[in-house]
Short mmCIF file of C-alpha atoms in Angstrom, two decimals:
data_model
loop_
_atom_site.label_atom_id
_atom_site.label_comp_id
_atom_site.label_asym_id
_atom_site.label_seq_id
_atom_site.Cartn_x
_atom_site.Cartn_y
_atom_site.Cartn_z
CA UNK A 1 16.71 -24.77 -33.50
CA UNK A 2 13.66 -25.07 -35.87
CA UNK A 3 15.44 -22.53 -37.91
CA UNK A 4 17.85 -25.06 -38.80
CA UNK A 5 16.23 -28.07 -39.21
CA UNK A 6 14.12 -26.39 -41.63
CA UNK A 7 15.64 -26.35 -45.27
CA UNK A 8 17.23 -22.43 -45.67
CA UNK A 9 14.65 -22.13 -48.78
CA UNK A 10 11.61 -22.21 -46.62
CA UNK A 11 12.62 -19.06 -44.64
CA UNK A 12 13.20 -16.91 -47.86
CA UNK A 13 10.79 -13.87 -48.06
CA UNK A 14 10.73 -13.67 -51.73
CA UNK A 15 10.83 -17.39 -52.08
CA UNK A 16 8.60 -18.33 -54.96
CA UNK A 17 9.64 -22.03 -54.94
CA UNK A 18 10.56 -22.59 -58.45
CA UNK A 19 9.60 -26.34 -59.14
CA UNK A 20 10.89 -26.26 -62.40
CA UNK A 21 14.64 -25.33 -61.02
CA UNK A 22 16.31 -28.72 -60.07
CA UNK A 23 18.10 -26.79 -57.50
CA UNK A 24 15.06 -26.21 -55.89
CA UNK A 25 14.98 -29.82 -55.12
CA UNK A 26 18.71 -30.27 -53.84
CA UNK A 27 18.50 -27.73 -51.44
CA UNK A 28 15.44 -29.70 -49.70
CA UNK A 29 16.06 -33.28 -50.15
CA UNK A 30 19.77 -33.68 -50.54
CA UNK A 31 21.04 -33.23 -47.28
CA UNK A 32 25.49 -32.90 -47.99
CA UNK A 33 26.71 -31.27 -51.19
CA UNK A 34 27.70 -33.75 -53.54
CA UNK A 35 31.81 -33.66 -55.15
CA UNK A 36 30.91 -33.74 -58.40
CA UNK A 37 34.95 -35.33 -59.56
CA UNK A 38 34.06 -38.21 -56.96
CA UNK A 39 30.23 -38.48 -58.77
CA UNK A 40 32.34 -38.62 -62.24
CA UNK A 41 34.47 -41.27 -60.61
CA UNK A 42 31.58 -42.96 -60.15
CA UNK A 43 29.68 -43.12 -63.68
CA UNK A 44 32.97 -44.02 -65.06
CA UNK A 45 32.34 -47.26 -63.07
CA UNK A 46 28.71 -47.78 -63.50
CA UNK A 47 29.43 -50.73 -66.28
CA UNK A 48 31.26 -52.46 -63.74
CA UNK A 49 29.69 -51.90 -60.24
CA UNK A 50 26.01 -52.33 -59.55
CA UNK A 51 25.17 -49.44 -56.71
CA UNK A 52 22.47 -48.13 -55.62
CA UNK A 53 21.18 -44.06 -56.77
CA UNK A 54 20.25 -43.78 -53.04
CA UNK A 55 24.69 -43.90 -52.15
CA UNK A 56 24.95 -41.32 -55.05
CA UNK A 57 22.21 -39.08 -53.91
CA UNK A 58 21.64 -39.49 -50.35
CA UNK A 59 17.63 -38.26 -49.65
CA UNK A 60 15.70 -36.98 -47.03
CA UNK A 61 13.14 -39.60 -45.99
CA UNK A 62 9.85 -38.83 -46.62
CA UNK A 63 8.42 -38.43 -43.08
CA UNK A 64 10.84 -35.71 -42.74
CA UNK A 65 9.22 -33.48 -44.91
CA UNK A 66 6.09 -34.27 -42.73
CA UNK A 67 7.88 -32.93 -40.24
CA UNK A 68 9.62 -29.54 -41.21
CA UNK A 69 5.92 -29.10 -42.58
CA UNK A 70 4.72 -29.55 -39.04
CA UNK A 71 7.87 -27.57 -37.51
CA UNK A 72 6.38 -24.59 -40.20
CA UNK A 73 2.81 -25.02 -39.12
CA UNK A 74 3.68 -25.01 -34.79
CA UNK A 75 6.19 -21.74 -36.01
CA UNK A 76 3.14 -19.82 -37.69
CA UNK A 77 0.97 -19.99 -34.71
CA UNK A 78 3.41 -19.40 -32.49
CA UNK A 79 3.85 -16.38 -34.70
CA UNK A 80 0.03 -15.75 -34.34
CA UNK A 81 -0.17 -16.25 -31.09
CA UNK A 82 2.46 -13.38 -30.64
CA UNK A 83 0.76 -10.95 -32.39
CA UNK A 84 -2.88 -12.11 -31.35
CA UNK A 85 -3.26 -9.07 -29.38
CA UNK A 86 -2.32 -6.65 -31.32
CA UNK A 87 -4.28 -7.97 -34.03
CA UNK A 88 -7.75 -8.09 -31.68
CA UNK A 89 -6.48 -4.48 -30.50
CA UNK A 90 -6.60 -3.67 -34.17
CA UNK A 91 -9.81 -5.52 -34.82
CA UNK A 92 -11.31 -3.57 -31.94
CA UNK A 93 -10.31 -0.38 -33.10
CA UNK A 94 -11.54 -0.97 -36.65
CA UNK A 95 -14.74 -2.29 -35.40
CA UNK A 96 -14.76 1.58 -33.18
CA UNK A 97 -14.08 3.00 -36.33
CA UNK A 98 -16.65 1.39 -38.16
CA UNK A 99 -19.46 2.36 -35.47
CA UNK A 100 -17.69 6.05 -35.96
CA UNK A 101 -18.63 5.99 -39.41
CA UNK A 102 -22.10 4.58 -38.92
CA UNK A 103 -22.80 7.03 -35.93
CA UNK A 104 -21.03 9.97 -38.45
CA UNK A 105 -23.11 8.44 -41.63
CA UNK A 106 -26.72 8.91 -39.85
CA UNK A 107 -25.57 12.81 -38.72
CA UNK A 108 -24.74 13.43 -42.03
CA UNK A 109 -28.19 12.53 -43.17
CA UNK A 110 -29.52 14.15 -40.54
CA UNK A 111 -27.80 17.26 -41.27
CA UNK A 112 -28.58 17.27 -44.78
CA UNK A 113 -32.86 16.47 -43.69
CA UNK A 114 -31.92 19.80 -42.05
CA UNK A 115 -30.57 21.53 -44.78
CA UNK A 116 -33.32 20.15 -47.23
CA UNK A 117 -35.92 21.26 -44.35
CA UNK A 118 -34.46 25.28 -43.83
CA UNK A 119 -34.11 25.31 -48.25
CA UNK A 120 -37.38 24.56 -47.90
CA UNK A 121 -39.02 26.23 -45.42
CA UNK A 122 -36.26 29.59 -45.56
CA UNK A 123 -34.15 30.00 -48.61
CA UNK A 124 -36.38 28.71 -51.42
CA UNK A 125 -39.27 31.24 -49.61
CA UNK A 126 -36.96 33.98 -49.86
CA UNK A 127 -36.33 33.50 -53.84
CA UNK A 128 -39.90 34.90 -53.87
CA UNK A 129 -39.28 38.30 -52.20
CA UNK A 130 -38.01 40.41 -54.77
CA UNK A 131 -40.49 39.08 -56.77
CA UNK A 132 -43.11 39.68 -54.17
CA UNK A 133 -41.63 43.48 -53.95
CA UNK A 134 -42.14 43.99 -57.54
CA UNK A 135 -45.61 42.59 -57.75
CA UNK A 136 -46.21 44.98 -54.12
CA UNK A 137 -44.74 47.85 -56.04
CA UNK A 138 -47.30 47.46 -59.19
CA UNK A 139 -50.02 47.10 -56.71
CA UNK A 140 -49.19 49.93 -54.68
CA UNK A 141 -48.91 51.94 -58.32
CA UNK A 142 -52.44 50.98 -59.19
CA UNK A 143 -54.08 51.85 -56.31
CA UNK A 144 -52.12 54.84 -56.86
CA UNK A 145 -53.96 55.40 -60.20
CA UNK A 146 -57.01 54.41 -58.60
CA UNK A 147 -56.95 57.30 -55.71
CA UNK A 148 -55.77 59.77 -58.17
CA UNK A 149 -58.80 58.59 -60.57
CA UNK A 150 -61.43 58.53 -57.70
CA UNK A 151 -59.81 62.34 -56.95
CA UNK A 152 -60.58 63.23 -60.69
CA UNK A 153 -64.07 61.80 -60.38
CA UNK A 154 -65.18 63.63 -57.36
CA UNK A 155 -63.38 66.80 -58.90
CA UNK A 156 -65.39 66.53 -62.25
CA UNK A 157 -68.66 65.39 -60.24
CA UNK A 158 -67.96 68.97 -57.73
CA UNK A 159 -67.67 70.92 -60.69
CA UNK A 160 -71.57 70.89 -61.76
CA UNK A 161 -72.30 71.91 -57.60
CA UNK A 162 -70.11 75.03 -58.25
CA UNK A 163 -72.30 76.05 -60.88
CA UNK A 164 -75.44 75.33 -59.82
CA UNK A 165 -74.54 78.00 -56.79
CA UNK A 166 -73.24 80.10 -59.02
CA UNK A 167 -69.68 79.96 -57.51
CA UNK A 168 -68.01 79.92 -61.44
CA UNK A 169 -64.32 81.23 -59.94
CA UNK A 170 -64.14 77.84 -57.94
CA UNK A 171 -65.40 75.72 -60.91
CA UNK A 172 -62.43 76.71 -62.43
CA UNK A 173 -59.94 75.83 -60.07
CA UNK A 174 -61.73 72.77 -60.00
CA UNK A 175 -61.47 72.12 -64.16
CA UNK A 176 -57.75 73.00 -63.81
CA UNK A 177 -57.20 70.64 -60.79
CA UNK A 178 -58.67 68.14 -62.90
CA UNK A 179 -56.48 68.94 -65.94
CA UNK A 180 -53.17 68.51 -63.91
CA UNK A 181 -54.42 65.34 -62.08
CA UNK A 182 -55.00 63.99 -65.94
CA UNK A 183 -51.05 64.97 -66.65
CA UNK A 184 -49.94 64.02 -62.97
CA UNK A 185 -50.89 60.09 -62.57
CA UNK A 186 -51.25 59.48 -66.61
CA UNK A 187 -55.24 59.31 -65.91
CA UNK A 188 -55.97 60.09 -69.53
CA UNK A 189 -54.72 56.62 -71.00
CA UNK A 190 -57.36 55.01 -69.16
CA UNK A 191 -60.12 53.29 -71.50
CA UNK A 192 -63.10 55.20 -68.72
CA UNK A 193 -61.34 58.28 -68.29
CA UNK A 194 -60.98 59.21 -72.38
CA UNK A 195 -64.05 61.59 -72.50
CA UNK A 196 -62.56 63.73 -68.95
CA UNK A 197 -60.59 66.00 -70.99
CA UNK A 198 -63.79 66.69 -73.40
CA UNK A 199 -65.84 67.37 -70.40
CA UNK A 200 -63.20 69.51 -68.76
CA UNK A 201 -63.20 71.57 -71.37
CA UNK A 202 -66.67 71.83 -71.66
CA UNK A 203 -67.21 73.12 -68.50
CA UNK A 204 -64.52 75.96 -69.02
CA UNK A 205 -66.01 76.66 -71.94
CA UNK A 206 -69.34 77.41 -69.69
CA UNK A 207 -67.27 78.96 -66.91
CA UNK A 208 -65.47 81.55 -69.37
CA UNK A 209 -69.04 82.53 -70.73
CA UNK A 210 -70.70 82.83 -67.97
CA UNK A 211 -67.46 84.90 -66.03
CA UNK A 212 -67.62 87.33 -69.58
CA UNK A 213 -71.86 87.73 -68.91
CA UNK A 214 -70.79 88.69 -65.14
CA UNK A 215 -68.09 91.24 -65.84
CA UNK A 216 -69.69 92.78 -68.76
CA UNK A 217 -72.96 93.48 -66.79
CA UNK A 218 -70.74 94.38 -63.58
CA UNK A 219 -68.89 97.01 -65.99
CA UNK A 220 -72.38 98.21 -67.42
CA UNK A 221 -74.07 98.35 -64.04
CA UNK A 222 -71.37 100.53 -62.63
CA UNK A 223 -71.52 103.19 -65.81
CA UNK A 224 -75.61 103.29 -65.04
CA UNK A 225 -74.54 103.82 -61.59
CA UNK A 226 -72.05 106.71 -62.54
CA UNK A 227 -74.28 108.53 -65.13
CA UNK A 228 -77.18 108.73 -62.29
CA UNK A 229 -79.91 107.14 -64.94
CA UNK A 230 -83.26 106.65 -63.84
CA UNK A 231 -83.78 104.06 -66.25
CA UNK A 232 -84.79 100.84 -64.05
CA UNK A 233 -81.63 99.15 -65.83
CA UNK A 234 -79.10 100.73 -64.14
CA UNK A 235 -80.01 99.80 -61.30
CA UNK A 236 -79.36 96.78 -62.61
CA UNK A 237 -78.79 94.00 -59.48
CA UNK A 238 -75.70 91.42 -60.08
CA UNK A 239 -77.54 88.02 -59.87
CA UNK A 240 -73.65 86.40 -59.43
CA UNK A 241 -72.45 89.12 -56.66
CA UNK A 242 -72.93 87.75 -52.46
CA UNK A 243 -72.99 91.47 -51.20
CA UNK A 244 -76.06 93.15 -49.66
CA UNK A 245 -75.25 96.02 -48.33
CA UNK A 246 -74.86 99.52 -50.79
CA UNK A 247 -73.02 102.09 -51.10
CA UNK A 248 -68.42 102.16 -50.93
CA UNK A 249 -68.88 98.85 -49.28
CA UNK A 250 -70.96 97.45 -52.13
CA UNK A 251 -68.26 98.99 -54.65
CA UNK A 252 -65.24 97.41 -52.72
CA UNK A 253 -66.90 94.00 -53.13
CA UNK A 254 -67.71 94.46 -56.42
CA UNK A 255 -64.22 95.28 -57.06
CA UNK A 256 -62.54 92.39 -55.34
CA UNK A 257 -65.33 90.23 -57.38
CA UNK A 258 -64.14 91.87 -61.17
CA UNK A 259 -60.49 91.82 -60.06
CA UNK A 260 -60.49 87.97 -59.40
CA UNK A 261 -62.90 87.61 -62.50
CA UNK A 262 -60.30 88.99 -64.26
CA UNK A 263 -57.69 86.76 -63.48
CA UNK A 264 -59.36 83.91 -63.87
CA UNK A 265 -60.66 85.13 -67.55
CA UNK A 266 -56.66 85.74 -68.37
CA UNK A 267 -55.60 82.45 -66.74
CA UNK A 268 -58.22 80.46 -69.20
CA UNK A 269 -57.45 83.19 -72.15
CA UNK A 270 -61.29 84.73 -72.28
CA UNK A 271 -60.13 88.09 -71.44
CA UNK A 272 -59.41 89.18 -74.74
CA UNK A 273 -63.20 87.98 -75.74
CA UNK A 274 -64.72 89.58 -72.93
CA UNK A 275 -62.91 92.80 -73.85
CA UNK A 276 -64.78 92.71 -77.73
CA UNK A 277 -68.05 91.87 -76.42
CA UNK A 278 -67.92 94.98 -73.67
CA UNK A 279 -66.87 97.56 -76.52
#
């Protein structure tokens, strides 16, 4: 029923109401469709007969538009009313949603607190540790050095004991432990180690002298021995020899004693030396 007492145009979707269109007009206030050969009829006449616009056009009286506005108005909130509860269902699920996002927002910033917190505290820590290893490693290398230098020092420092007790044949183990220390652990770069080498080989230089004095007077003391002189040197006493006792025992001592004096003279290359000062 409202339907059709509302004009048709008022119930067209895509309806922009054209004001300038005069049919725009018509279709709301003229309420029959005029015959346009009895409207000719009529202007033919108008010299003549004195009538009224309102028989030619018959209009819609103005309250009527009143109330098809009114008829519009009761038919949109009937149309709201319809759909009120689905629109407060949606309302309530978009205000559910929107306490969803809040609720998801502050997790999110929680969560990334967190992640800040562990970068922090875990990963950013951990950048450091291959770092740390290499800086461990060059420690552990000098203290490395440092052993194998305190080793050299206490070598070089055991070497004057040795021959102050007149033990020569370990002297020189200890000058050659020394040398290979030096090549071992790359001692002889150091700044306080540059003068070891010097001393080293000043106290073989000692060692081989003093092992050429000993087997010299060993060899002469066992040709006085042979010959059966009198003469008060050949009965000439080793000072460097430990034995006490006379006789084949003596001799086997004093063998053992030239054979590792020998060796050692070869190993440092004093044999040859020894060899011109005993002829």
């Amino acid at each position: 029923m409202l339907k059709e007492e509302i004009p048709e145009i008022f119930w067209h979707e895509k309806n922009d109401l054209d004001l300038t269109n005069p049919d725009t007009f018509q279709s709301i206030f003229f309420t029959e469709q005029l015959d346009l050969d009895a409207l000719a009829d009529k202007e033919d006449n108008l010299a003549t007969v004195d009538t009224s616009i309102h028989t030619w056009f018959p209009l819609v009286p103005p309250d009527s538009l009143n109330h098809c506005l009114d008829k519009v108005e009761i038919a949109l909130l009937e149309a709201v009313r319809e759909q009120s509860s689905a629109f407060f269902e949606e309302s309530i699920r978009f205000a559910t949603l929107q306490e969803w996002i809040e609720s998801l927002l502050k997790e999110v910033i929680s969560l990334q607190a967190k992640v800040d917190s562990l970068f922090k505290d875990s990963i950013r820590p951990m950048k450091t540790v291959p770092a740390d290893h290499s800086e461990k490693q060059e420690w552990q290398s000098v203290i490395e050095l440092l052993d194998a230098a305190n080793e050299l020092i206490r070598c070089k420092a055991s070497i004057a004991g040795f021959l102050s007790a007149a033990d020569d044949l370990t002297a020189l183990d200890q000058v050659y432990y020394g040398r290979q220390k030096l090549k071992q652990n790359n001692l002889a770069q150091l700044q306080a180690l540059q003068g070891v080498t010097k001393q080293l080989d000043q106290y073989e230089k000692l060692i081989v002298t003093n092992l050429r004095e000993e087997l010299v007077e060993s060899f002469l003391d066992w040709n006085a021995s042979l010959s059966g002189s009198t003469n008060p040197s050949a009965s000439y006493s080793f000072s460097r020899t430990t034995a006490t006792g006379g006789g084949a025992g003596q001799n086997a001592e004093n063998l053992a004693r030239v054979r590792d004096i020998i060796q050692a003279l070869t190993k440092c290359q004093g044999l040859g030396v020894t060899v011109q000062a005993f002829n």
